Amino acid sequence: MEIKTDIYLGDSKEQLKKLPSNSVNLIVTSPPYADQRKDTYGGIIPDNYVDWFLPISKQLLRVLNPTGTFILNIKEKVVDGERSTYVMELILEMRKQGWLWTEEFIWHKKNSYPGKWPNRFRDSWERLLQFNKDRKFNMYQEEVMVPMGDWAKTRLKNLSDTDKIRDNSKVGSGFGKNISNWLDRDKAYPTNVLHLATECNNKNHSAAFPEELPEWFIKLFTKEGDTVLDPFMGSGTTLVVASRMKRNSIGIDIVPEYCEMVNKQLKPVELYLLEPKVKYEKIKPERRIAVR
Amino acid sequence: MEIKTDIYLGDSKEQLKKLPSNSVNLIVTSPPYADQRKDTYGGIIPDNYVDWFLPISKQLLRVLNPTGTFILNIKEKVVDGERSTYVMELILEMRKQGWLWTEEFIWHKKNSYPGKWPNRFRDSWERLLQFNKDRKFNMYQEEVMVPMGDWAKTRLKNLSDTDKIRDNSKVGSGFGKNISNWLDRDKAYPTNVLHLATECNNKNHSAAFPEELPEWFIKLFTKEGDTVLDPFMGSGTTLVVASRMKRNSIGIDIVPEYCEMVNKQLKPVELYLLEPKVKYEKIKPERRIAVR
DNA sequence: GTTCCGCATGAATCGATAG
DNA sequence: ACTATCGATTCATGCGGAA
């Protein structure tokens, strides 16, 4: 299976129009927060944030497959001592566009940057808003199960007594099946709170987006060969992870340097992926930079 | 110092009118969520929730001292596969009333309700919205600093096996590393994410409100002799904690049984508190139940 | 008196079944 | 079709009775 990676240079609102409808299985992105990262993105002042984002989310709604999911990583900043409301307004407006606001995951940043203010504590969490086009969407829960270790043993110990009694009293009842279910269960489903450390391994890009974040959602909402889109690619973490996980990926960014950087970074990944399978086959990266 | 505890029986919207303006230093409450607790509170359907709450928040704005804080514990439920939006709408409307939305703390619940669903995970967090009247408010940050060593221990002890394993698997070996970091320092400021379990210690009332929760905010936003208000008293956790911490407290509830129960429960607390200090002094509880 | 074990039950959610 | 009710499902916790 050959994995494609497309990178578009330009404004998301425009570049997204080039993508066919219903062609994306997962959108994971962390847009520039309002009035932050001014140096790289020019900064969108909070009052205009919703207006700025809505045309983009409209395009995203079009390109997303009905079984797909949109994960939006965002957190409101403090303005004049108060939390901004643009995230809430954005959710309300996106629902008017037709998006379903399915869930809100919390990303608990374990090692966020220390700091002290007179009237607030360190902000150590961010929102991960899940939007869908349809109430029926693909979700592969087993893929993100975590090992449970001792928990299962304890559980088994507790069960064993009752279990023996039941086994002795009834042979061939349904209980045996249940027990085997317990035995199989060495993994647990996660909750809607994610514990991840912030790792900013890329000094050139200011967004601290740990690889585990897109990885977790890619595992949860896509399978191999699906297509992942990040309309605010930045340093390309989402694309790198997607490629490694054998998903097609599409990235858009308005900064030429990022596009070039991600392009370079992805080449070795693809070579590594292709090598074992198509050893003597000619490698066609199928990658392009469309300069508007 | 004598601590007063007032309990009002009746509808908050009406009872609050009896309180003088600017007389409360902290409001901590957990109102009935929309469409829940039908058996005791009648249940408010989500569409009407904002309209139902706004007259109450208007009174709260009046009785709160300008240096005081309002902590609102709330979480939206799922309706037809989607998260309800009434909490966001409530925040927007309260701002129109004059409230400042200063911060949103996250309460991460270790033991939330079990269950497995095809398209969502267990919901293990709730919102703790902080509102203020003024940008300058009292905050005693040092009071909630945690000794590093103890904190690590407590945290470890409180974490269930499952949590530890989940944490470990997510962060890799980072957990142990973090602990050694904590041990290096004496005390640390907390973040805006709280880790607490729900306690169901009270048989008569399903208070999923652990004592640590009001305790933490009472420490953070009040000093001894201040006044704490809970307009949805329920089993009275907030009042009990406030009394123990030598804060005056006011509770309102529409259910007579709760008022009586809290009344009985508070008596021994006050006796215990007064005994060492005013051994031979006459004890005046200064408590009343204002019916209607 | 202890410790230990069984048991009921939560700020839940979905899907099937009944009316 | 639309609503109401019911059963089933990742556990953690505290309580009461048993050993």
Coordinates of C-alpha atoms (C1' of nucleotides) in Angstrom, one line a residue:
Chain A
M1 CA 0.0 0.0 0.0
E2 CA 1.3 3.3 -1.0
I3 CA 0.8 6.3 1.3
K4 CA 0.3 9.7 -0.2
T5 CA 1.3 13.0 1.4
D6 CA 0.1 16.2 0.0
I7 CA 1.2 19.6 1.2
Y8 CA -0.5 22.8 0.1
L9 CA 1.0 26.2 0.6
G10 CA -1.5 28.9 1.2
D11 CA -4.5 30.1 3.1
S12 CA -6.6 27.2 4.3
K13 CA -9.9 28.8 3.3
E14 CA -8.7 28.8 -0.3
Q15 CA -6.6 25.7 -0.4
L16 CA -9.4 23.5 1.0
K17 CA -11.5 24.2 -2.0
K18 CA -9.1 22.1 -4.0
L19 CA -10.1 19.0 -2.0
P20 CA -13.0 16.8 -3.1
S21 CA -16.0 16.5 -0.9
N22 CA -16.3 13.6 1.6
S23 CA -12.6 12.7 0.9
V24 CA -11.1 13.0 4.4
N25 CA -11.6 10.6 7.3
L26 CA -10.1 12.6 10.1
I27 CA -9.2 16.2 10.6
V28 CA -6.8 16.9 13.5
T29 CA -5.6 20.4 14.0
S30 CA -4.5 23.1 16.3
P31 CA -5.2 26.4 14.7
P32 CA -3.4 29.6 15.7
Y33 CA -5.0 30.7 18.9
A34 CA -6.5 34.1 18.9
D35 CA -3.9 36.9 19.3
Q36 CA -1.1 34.5 19.9
R37 CA 1.9 33.5 17.8
K38 CA 1.7 36.9 16.2
D39 CA 5.2 36.6 14.7
T40 CA 4.3 33.6 12.6
Y41 CA 0.7 33.8 11.7
G42 CA -0.1 37.5 12.1
G43 CA -2.4 36.8 15.0
I44 CA -6.2 36.9 14.8
I45 CA -7.7 39.2 17.4
P46 CA -10.3 37.5 19.5
D47 CA -13.2 39.5 18.3
N48 CA -12.7 38.4 14.8
Y49 CA -11.7 34.8 15.6
V50 CA -15.1 33.2 14.9
D51 CA -15.6 35.2 11.7
W52 CA -12.2 34.1 10.6
F53 CA -12.7 30.5 11.4
L54 CA -16.2 29.9 10.1
P55 CA -15.4 29.9 6.4
I56 CA -12.7 27.3 7.0
S57 CA -14.9 25.1 9.1
K58 CA -17.5 25.3 6.4
Q59 CA -14.9 23.9 3.9
L60 CA -13.9 21.3 6.5
L61 CA -17.5 20.2 6.8
R62 CA -17.6 19.7 3.0
V63 CA -14.4 17.7 2.7
L64 CA -15.0 15.4 5.7
N65 CA -16.5 12.0 5.0
P66 CA -19.8 11.5 6.9
T67 CA -18.2 8.7 8.9
G68 CA -15.3 11.0 9.7
T69 CA -14.3 13.1 12.7
F70 CA -13.0 16.6 13.3
I71 CA -10.7 17.1 16.3
L72 CA -10.1 20.7 17.2
N73 CA -7.4 21.5 19.7
I74 CA -8.0 24.9 21.2
K75 CA -8.0 26.9 24.4
E76 CA -9.1 30.4 25.1
K77 CA -6.6 32.9 26.3
V78 CA -7.0 35.4 29.1
V79 CA -7.9 38.9 27.9
D80 CA -8.1 41.6 30.5
G81 CA -8.3 39.2 33.4
E82 CA -11.1 37.2 31.8
R83 CA -11.3 34.1 29.8
S84 CA -12.3 34.9 26.2
T85 CA -15.5 33.5 25.0
Y86 CA -14.6 32.9 21.3
V87 CA -14.3 29.1 21.7
M88 CA -17.9 28.9 23.0
E89 CA -19.1 31.2 20.3
L90 CA -17.3 29.1 17.8
I91 CA -19.0 25.9 18.9
L92 CA -22.4 27.5 18.8
E93 CA -21.8 28.9 15.3
M94 CA -20.3 25.6 14.0
R95 CA -23.5 23.8 15.2
K96 CA -25.5 26.3 13.1
Q97 CA -23.3 25.3 10.1
G98 CA -24.4 21.7 10.6
W99 CA -21.6 20.3 12.8
L100 CA -22.5 18.0 15.7
W101 CA -20.6 18.8 18.9
T102 CA -20.1 15.2 20.0
E103 CA -17.7 15.4 22.8
E104 CA -15.1 17.5 24.6
F105 CA -11.9 15.7 25.6
I106 CA -9.5 17.3 28.1
W107 CA -5.8 17.3 27.4
H108 CA -4.2 17.5 30.8
K109 CA -0.7 18.8 30.2
K110 CA 1.4 17.3 32.9
N111 CA 4.5 19.3 32.6
S112 CA 3.3 22.6 31.4
Y113 CA 5.5 25.7 31.7
P114 CA 5.7 27.0 35.3
G115 CA 4.5 30.4 36.1
K116 CA 3.0 32.5 38.8
W117 CA 0.3 35.2 38.6
P118 CA -1.4 37.1 41.4
N119 CA -4.9 35.9 40.6
R120 CA -4.7 32.7 38.6
F121 CA -2.8 29.4 38.5
R122 CA -0.9 27.7 35.8
D123 CA -3.2 26.7 33.0
S124 CA -2.5 23.0 32.5
W125 CA -5.3 21.8 30.2
E126 CA -6.6 22.3 26.8
R127 CA -9.8 21.4 25.0
L128 CA -10.0 18.8 22.3
L129 CA -13.3 19.4 20.7
Q130 CA -14.8 16.5 18.8
F131 CA -17.1 17.4 15.9
N132 CA -18.9 15.1 13.6
K133 CA -21.1 15.3 10.5
D134 CA -23.3 12.4 11.4
R135 CA -24.3 10.6 14.5
K136 CA -22.9 7.4 13.1
F137 CA -19.1 7.7 12.7
N138 CA -16.2 5.3 12.7
M139 CA -14.5 4.8 16.1
Y140 CA -12.0 2.0 16.7
Q141 CA -12.0 2.0 20.5
E142 CA -9.9 -1.1 20.9
E143 CA -7.0 0.6 19.3
V144 CA -6.5 3.0 22.1
M145 CA -7.0 0.5 25.0
V146 CA -4.3 0.6 27.6
P147 CA -2.8 -2.4 29.4
M148 CA -4.1 -2.9 32.9
G149 CA -1.4 -5.0 34.5
D150 CA -2.2 -5.9 38.1
W151 CA -5.7 -4.7 37.9
A152 CA -6.9 -7.8 36.1
K153 CA -5.2 -10.1 38.6
T154 CA -6.9 -8.4 41.5
R155 CA -10.1 -8.7 39.7
L156 CA -9.6 -12.4 39.0
K157 CA -8.7 -13.0 42.6
N158 CA -12.0 -11.5 43.7
L159 CA -13.9 -13.4 41.1
S160 CA -12.3 -16.7 41.7
D161 CA -14.3 -17.6 44.8
T162 CA -17.7 -16.9 43.3
D163 CA -16.5 -18.4 40.2
K164 CA -15.6 -21.7 41.7
I165 CA -18.9 -22.1 43.5
R166 CA -20.7 -21.4 40.3
D167 CA -18.6 -23.8 38.4
N168 CA -19.2 -26.5 40.9
S169 CA -22.9 -26.0 41.1
K170 CA -23.6 -25.5 37.4
V171 CA -21.8 -27.1 34.6
G172 CA -22.0 -25.7 31.2
S173 CA -23.8 -22.5 32.2
G174 CA -23.1 -19.2 30.7
F175 CA -20.8 -18.2 33.5
G176 CA -17.8 -20.0 32.1
K177 CA -18.0 -17.7 29.1
N178 CA -18.1 -14.7 31.3
I179 CA -15.0 -15.8 33.1
S180 CA -13.1 -16.2 30.0
N181 CA -14.1 -12.7 29.1
W182 CA -12.5 -11.5 32.3
L183 CA -9.4 -13.5 31.6
D184 CA -9.1 -11.9 28.2
R185 CA -9.5 -8.5 29.6
D186 CA -6.0 -7.3 30.2
K187 CA -6.7 -3.9 28.7
A188 CA -8.9 -1.0 29.7
Y189 CA -10.7 1.7 27.8
P190 CA -9.5 5.2 28.4
T191 CA -11.7 8.1 29.5
N192 CA -12.2 11.5 28.0
V193 CA -9.3 12.9 29.9
L194 CA -5.9 12.5 28.3
H195 CA -2.7 12.7 30.3
L196 CA 0.1 13.7 28.0
A197 CA 3.3 15.7 28.5
T198 CA 3.9 18.6 26.3
E199 CA 6.9 18.1 24.2
C200 CA 8.1 20.8 22.0
N201 CA 10.8 18.9 20.1
N202 CA 10.6 21.3 17.2
K203 CA 12.2 24.6 18.0
N204 CA 11.3 26.2 14.7
H205 CA 7.6 26.0 15.4
S206 CA 6.0 27.6 18.4
A207 CA 3.1 25.2 18.9
A208 CA 3.8 22.5 21.4
F209 CA 1.9 19.5 20.0
P210 CA 3.1 16.2 21.3
E211 CA 3.1 13.4 18.8
E212 CA 1.0 11.3 21.1
L213 CA -1.9 13.6 20.6
P214 CA -2.5 13.1 16.9
E215 CA -1.4 9.5 17.2
W216 CA -4.1 8.8 19.7
F217 CA -6.9 10.3 17.6
I218 CA -5.6 8.7 14.4
K219 CA -5.6 5.3 16.1
L220 CA -9.1 6.0 17.4
F221 CA -10.8 7.4 14.3
T222 CA -9.0 5.9 11.3
K223 CA -7.6 2.7 9.9
E224 CA -4.7 2.2 7.6
G225 CA -5.1 3.8 4.2
D226 CA -7.5 6.4 5.5
T227 CA -6.8 10.1 4.9
V228 CA -5.9 12.6 7.6
L229 CA -6.0 16.3 7.2
D230 CA -4.4 19.1 9.1
P231 CA -5.4 22.5 7.7
F232 CA -2.9 24.3 10.0
M233 CA 0.0 22.0 9.6
G234 CA 2.7 24.0 11.2
S235 CA 5.7 21.8 11.9
G236 CA 3.8 18.9 10.5
T237 CA 3.5 16.7 13.5
T238 CA 0.1 15.3 12.4
L239 CA 1.5 14.4 9.0
V240 CA 4.6 12.8 10.3
V241 CA 2.6 10.6 12.6
A242 CA 0.0 9.8 10.0
S243 CA 2.7 8.7 7.5
R244 CA 4.3 6.5 10.1
M245 CA 0.9 4.9 10.8
K246 CA 0.3 4.3 7.1
R247 CA -2.4 6.9 6.7
N248 CA -2.6 9.3 3.7
S249 CA -2.2 12.8 4.9
I250 CA -2.9 16.3 3.7
G251 CA -1.3 19.4 5.2
I252 CA -2.0 23.1 4.6
D253 CA 0.1 26.0 5.8
I254 CA 0.5 29.6 4.8
V255 CA 4.1 29.7 5.8
P256 CA 6.5 28.5 3.0
E257 CA 9.2 27.5 5.4
Y258 CA 7.0 25.1 7.2
C259 CA 5.9 23.5 3.9
E260 CA 9.5 23.0 2.9
M261 CA 10.5 21.7 6.3
V262 CA 7.7 19.2 6.5
N263 CA 8.5 18.1 2.9
K264 CA 12.1 17.4 3.8
Q265 CA 11.1 15.7 7.0
L266 CA 8.6 13.4 5.4
K267 CA 10.9 12.0 2.8
P268 CA 12.9 9.7 5.0
V269 CA 9.8 8.5 6.7
E270 CA 8.3 7.4 3.4
L271 CA 11.5 5.8 2.3
Y272 CA 11.6 3.9 5.5
L273 CA 8.1 2.8 5.1
L274 CA 8.3 1.7 1.5
E275 CA 11.6 0.0 1.7
P276 CA 10.7 -3.3 3.2
K277 CA 7.7 -3.8 0.9
V278 CA 8.7 -2.5 -2.5
K279 CA 12.4 -3.0 -2.4
Y280 CA 13.2 -2.7 -6.0
E281 CA 10.2 -0.7 -7.0
K282 CA 10.6 2.9 -8.1
I283 CA 9.6 5.2 -5.3
K284 CA 7.0 7.8 -6.3
P285 CA 6.5 10.1 -3.4
E286 CA 3.4 11.6 -5.0
R287 CA 4.0 14.8 -3.1
R288 CA 3.5 18.2 -4.3
I289 CA 3.6 21.7 -3.2
A290 CA 0.8 23.7 -4.8
V291 CA 1.7 27.3 -4.6
R292 CA -1.7 28.7 -5.0
Chain B
M1 CA -14.8 34.0 67.2
E2 CA -18.2 32.7 66.8
I3 CA -19.3 31.2 63.6
K4 CA -22.8 31.6 62.3
T5 CA -24.6 29.1 60.1
D6 CA -27.9 30.1 58.5
I7 CA -30.1 27.7 56.6
Y8 CA -33.0 28.9 54.5
L9 CA -35.7 26.6 53.3
G10 CA -37.2 27.5 49.9
D11 CA -36.5 28.5 46.4
S12 CA -33.1 30.1 46.0
K13 CA -34.4 32.9 43.7
E14 CA -36.7 34.1 46.5
Q15 CA -34.6 33.3 49.6
L16 CA -31.6 35.1 48.2
K17 CA -33.6 38.3 48.4
K18 CA -33.3 38.2 52.1
L19 CA -29.6 38.5 52.1
P20 CA -28.0 42.0 52.1
S21 CA -25.9 43.1 49.2
N22 CA -22.1 42.5 49.1
S23 CA -22.3 40.3 52.2
V24 CA -20.9 37.1 50.9
N25 CA -17.2 36.4 50.2
L26 CA -17.5 33.1 48.4
I27 CA -20.3 31.2 46.6
V28 CA -19.6 27.5 46.0
T29 CA -22.4 25.5 44.6
S30 CA -23.4 22.6 42.4
P31 CA -26.9 23.3 41.1
P32 CA -29.0 20.5 39.8
Y33 CA -27.9 19.8 36.3
A34 CA -30.4 20.0 33.5
D35 CA -32.8 17.0 33.3
Q36 CA -31.2 15.3 36.2
R37 CA -32.0 14.6 39.8
K38 CA -35.7 14.6 38.9
D39 CA -36.7 12.8 42.0
T40 CA -35.5 15.5 44.3
Y41 CA -35.5 18.7 42.3
G42 CA -38.0 18.1 39.6
G43 CA -35.5 18.4 36.8
I44 CA -35.0 21.3 34.6
I45 CA -35.1 20.5 30.9
P46 CA -32.0 21.7 29.1
D47 CA -33.8 24.2 26.9
N48 CA -35.1 26.1 29.9
Y49 CA -32.0 25.8 32.0
V50 CA -30.5 29.2 31.3
D51 CA -33.8 31.0 31.8
W52 CA -34.2 29.1 35.1
F53 CA -30.7 30.0 36.4
L54 CA -30.4 33.6 35.3
P55 CA -32.7 35.1 38.0
I56 CA -30.7 33.3 40.6
S57 CA -27.3 34.3 39.3
K58 CA -28.6 37.9 39.3
Q59 CA -29.3 37.7 43.0
L60 CA -25.9 36.0 43.5
L61 CA -24.2 38.9 41.8
R62 CA -26.0 41.3 44.2
V63 CA -25.1 39.5 47.4
L64 CA -21.5 38.8 46.5
N65 CA -18.9 41.2 47.8
P66 CA -16.8 42.8 45.0
T67 CA -13.7 41.1 46.3
G68 CA -15.5 37.7 46.4
T69 CA -15.7 34.8 44.0
F70 CA -18.4 32.5 42.6
I71 CA -17.5 28.9 41.9
L72 CA -20.0 27.0 39.8
N73 CA -19.7 23.2 39.5
I74 CA -21.5 22.0 36.4
K75 CA -21.3 19.6 33.4
E76 CA -23.5 19.2 30.4
K77 CA -25.0 15.9 29.6
V78 CA -25.3 14.1 26.3
V79 CA -28.6 14.7 24.4
D80 CA -29.2 12.7 21.3
G81 CA -25.6 11.9 20.8
E82 CA -24.4 15.5 21.3
R83 CA -23.2 17.5 24.2
S84 CA -25.7 20.1 25.3
T85 CA -24.8 23.7 24.9
Y86 CA -26.6 25.2 27.9
V87 CA -23.5 25.6 29.9
M88 CA -21.9 27.8 27.3
E89 CA -25.1 29.7 26.8
L90 CA -25.2 30.3 30.5
I91 CA -21.7 31.7 30.6
L92 CA -22.5 34.1 27.8
E93 CA -25.7 35.3 29.4
M94 CA -24.1 35.6 32.9
R95 CA -21.4 37.9 31.3
K96 CA -24.2 40.1 30.0
Q97 CA -25.5 40.3 33.6
G98 CA -22.2 41.7 34.6
W99 CA -20.3 38.6 35.8
L100 CA -16.6 38.2 34.8
W101 CA -15.7 34.7 33.7
T102 CA -12.3 34.6 35.2
E103 CA -11.3 31.0 34.9
E104 CA -12.4 27.4 34.3
F105 CA -11.0 24.8 36.6
I106 CA -11.2 21.1 35.6
W107 CA -12.3 18.5 38.2
H108 CA -10.9 15.2 37.1
K109 CA -13.0 12.5 38.7
K110 CA -11.1 9.3 39.3
N111 CA -14.2 7.2 39.8
S112 CA -16.8 8.1 37.4
Y113 CA -19.7 6.0 36.3
P114 CA -18.8 2.9 34.5
G115 CA -20.1 2.0 31.1
K116 CA -19.2 1.3 27.6
W117 CA -20.7 2.8 24.5
P118 CA -20.0 2.5 20.9
N119 CA -19.2 6.1 20.2
R120 CA -17.9 7.7 23.4
F121 CA -15.7 7.0 26.4
R122 CA -16.4 7.4 30.1
D123 CA -16.9 11.0 31.1
S124 CA -14.5 11.6 33.9
W125 CA -14.4 15.4 34.3
E126 CA -16.5 18.3 35.3
R127 CA -16.3 22.1 35.0
L128 CA -15.6 24.4 37.9
L129 CA -16.4 27.8 36.5
Q130 CA -14.9 30.8 38.4
F131 CA -16.9 34.0 38.1
N132 CA -16.1 37.4 39.7
K133 CA -17.7 40.8 40.1
D134 CA -14.4 42.7 39.8
R135 CA -11.0 42.1 38.4
K136 CA -9.5 42.6 41.8
F137 CA -10.6 39.8 44.1
N138 CA -9.1 38.1 47.1
M139 CA -7.1 35.0 46.4
Y140 CA -4.8 33.4 49.0
Q141 CA -2.7 31.2 46.8
E142 CA -0.3 30.2 49.5
E143 CA -3.1 28.4 51.4
V144 CA -3.5 25.8 48.8
M145 CA 0.2 25.2 48.1
V146 CA 1.0 21.6 48.7
P147 CA 4.1 20.3 50.4
M148 CA 5.9 18.5 47.6
G149 CA 6.7 15.3 49.5
D150 CA 3.2 14.9 51.0
W151 CA 1.6 15.8 47.8
A152 CA 3.4 13.1 45.9
K153 CA 2.5 10.6 48.5
T154 CA -1.2 11.6 48.7
R155 CA -1.4 11.7 45.0
L156 CA 0.1 8.3 44.7
K157 CA -2.1 6.9 47.4
N158 CA -5.2 8.4 45.9
L159 CA -4.5 7.0 42.5
S160 CA -6.1 3.7 42.0
D161 CA -4.2 0.9 40.5
T162 CA -5.9 1.4 37.2
D163 CA -5.1 5.0 37.2
K164 CA -1.4 4.4 37.9
I165 CA -1.3 1.9 35.1
R166 CA -3.1 4.2 32.8
D167 CA -0.9 7.0 33.7
N168 CA 2.2 4.9 33.3
S169 CA 1.2 3.6 30.0
K170 CA 0.4 7.0 28.7
V171 CA 3.4 8.9 29.9
G172 CA 5.8 6.0 29.8
S173 CA 8.3 6.2 32.6
G174 CA 7.6 9.8 33.2
F175 CA 5.6 9.2 36.3
G176 CA 8.5 8.1 38.5
K177 CA 10.6 10.9 37.1
N178 CA 8.0 13.4 38.0
I179 CA 7.8 12.3 41.5
S180 CA 11.5 12.7 42.0
N181 CA 11.1 16.2 40.7
W182 CA 8.4 17.0 43.1
L183 CA 10.5 15.8 46.0
D184 CA 13.2 18.3 45.2
R185 CA 11.1 21.3 46.0
D186 CA 9.3 22.2 49.2
K187 CA 6.0 23.5 48.1
A188 CA 4.4 24.1 44.8
Y189 CA 1.4 26.0 43.5
P190 CA -1.3 23.8 42.1
T191 CA -2.7 24.1 38.6
N192 CA -6.2 24.6 37.4
V193 CA -6.8 20.8 37.2
L194 CA -8.0 19.1 40.4
H195 CA -7.8 15.4 41.0
L196 CA -10.4 14.2 43.4
A197 CA -12.7 11.2 43.8
T198 CA -16.4 11.4 44.2
E199 CA -17.5 10.4 47.7
C200 CA -20.7 8.7 48.3
N201 CA -20.3 8.7 52.1
N202 CA -23.7 10.0 52.9
K203 CA -26.4 7.4 52.6
N204 CA -29.3 9.9 52.8
H205 CA -28.1 12.1 50.0
S206 CA -26.3 11.2 46.8
A207 CA -23.7 13.9 47.2
A208 CA -21.2 13.4 44.5
F209 CA -19.4 16.4 46.0
P210 CA -16.2 15.4 47.8
E211 CA -15.4 17.6 50.8
E212 CA -12.0 18.4 49.3
L213 CA -13.7 20.4 46.6
P214 CA -15.3 23.2 48.7
E215 CA -12.4 22.9 51.1
W216 CA -9.9 23.8 48.4
F217 CA -11.9 26.8 47.2
I218 CA -12.7 28.0 50.7
K219 CA -9.0 28.0 51.5
L220 CA -8.1 29.7 48.3
F221 CA -10.7 32.5 48.3
T222 CA -11.6 33.2 52.0
K223 CA -10.1 33.7 55.4
E224 CA -11.4 32.9 58.8
G225 CA -14.6 34.8 59.7
D226 CA -15.6 35.2 56.0
T227 CA -19.0 34.1 54.7
V228 CA -19.6 31.2 52.4
L229 CA -22.9 30.7 50.5
D230 CA -24.3 27.6 48.9
P231 CA -27.6 28.4 47.2
F232 CA -28.1 24.7 46.4
M233 CA -27.1 23.2 49.7
G234 CA -28.2 19.6 49.2
S235 CA -26.6 17.5 51.9
G236 CA -24.6 20.5 53.1
T237 CA -21.1 19.5 52.3
T238 CA -20.1 23.1 51.7
L239 CA -21.6 24.3 55.0
V240 CA -20.0 21.5 57.0
V241 CA -16.6 22.2 55.6
A242 CA -17.0 25.9 56.0
S243 CA -17.9 25.5 59.7
R244 CA -15.0 23.3 60.3
M245 CA -12.8 25.9 58.7
K246 CA -14.3 28.7 60.8
R247 CA -16.1 30.5 58.1
N248 CA -19.7 31.7 58.5
S249 CA -22.0 29.9 56.1
I250 CA -25.4 30.2 54.5
G251 CA -27.2 27.4 52.8
I252 CA -30.4 27.4 50.8
D253 CA -32.4 24.3 49.7
I254 CA -35.9 23.7 48.6
V255 CA -36.1 20.2 50.2
P256 CA -37.1 20.4 53.9
E257 CA -35.4 17.1 54.7
Y258 CA -32.1 18.4 53.6
C259 CA -32.4 21.5 55.7
E260 CA -33.3 19.4 58.8
M261 CA -30.5 17.0 58.1
V262 CA -27.8 19.6 57.7
N263 CA -29.1 21.3 60.8
K264 CA -28.6 18.2 62.8
Q265 CA -25.3 17.5 61.3
L266 CA -23.9 20.9 62.0
K267 CA -24.7 20.9 65.7
P268 CA -21.9 18.5 66.7
V269 CA -19.5 20.2 64.4
E270 CA -20.1 23.6 66.1
L271 CA -19.9 22.1 69.5
Y272 CA -16.6 20.5 68.7
L273 CA -15.3 23.7 67.4
L274 CA -16.3 25.8 70.3
E275 CA -15.4 23.6 73.1
P276 CA -11.6 24.1 73.2
K277 CA -11.9 27.9 72.9
V278 CA -15.0 28.9 74.9
K279 CA -15.2 26.1 77.4
Y280 CA -17.6 27.7 79.9
E281 CA -19.3 30.1 77.5
K282 CA -22.8 29.7 76.5
I283 CA -23.2 28.3 73.1
K284 CA -25.4 30.2 70.8
P285 CA -25.8 28.4 67.5
E286 CA -27.4 31.4 65.8
R287 CA -29.0 29.1 63.4
R288 CA -32.4 29.4 62.0
I289 CA -34.6 27.7 59.5
A290 CA -36.6 30.3 57.6
V291 CA -39.5 28.5 56.1
R292 CA -40.6 30.2 53.0
Chain C
dG1 C1' -11.6 -6.3 68.0
dT2 C1' -10.0 -6.9 63.3
dT3 C1' -9.7 -8.0 58.6
dC4 C1' -12.0 -9.5 54.7
dC5 C1' -15.5 -10.2 51.4
dG6 C1' -19.9 -9.5 49.3
dC7 C1' -23.0 -6.1 47.7
dA8 C1' -25.4 -2.0 46.4
dT9 C1' -25.0 2.0 43.9
dG10 C1' -23.6 6.4 41.7
dA11 C1' -24.7 14.1 38.3
dA12 C1' -24.4 8.0 32.6
dT13 C1' -25.5 6.5 27.9
dC14 C1' -27.2 3.7 24.3
dG15 C1' -30.3 0.8 22.0
dA16 C1' -34.2 -2.0 22.0
dT17 C1' -38.9 -2.5 23.1
dA18 C1' -43.4 -1.0 24.3
dG19 C1' -47.4 2.1 24.0
Chain D
dA1 C1' -43.0 8.7 13.7
dC2 C1' -42.4 9.8 18.5
dT3 C1' -41.9 9.3 23.4
dA4 C1' -41.3 6.5 27.7
dT5 C1' -39.3 2.9 29.9
dC6 C1' -35.9 -0.8 30.7
dG7 C1' -31.8 -3.6 30.5
dA8 C1' -27.0 -3.8 30.1
dT9 C1' -22.5 -2.1 30.5
dT10 C1' -14.9 -0.8 31.6
dC11 C1' -15.5 0.4 38.1
dA12 C1' -14.5 2.5 42.7
dT13 C1' -16.1 3.0 47.2
dG14 C1' -18.1 2.5 51.6
dC15 C1' -20.8 -0.3 54.5
dG16 C1' -22.3 -4.3 57.1
dG17 C1' -22.0 -8.9 58.2
dA18 C1' -19.0 -12.9 58.5
dA19 C1' -14.8 -15.3 59.9

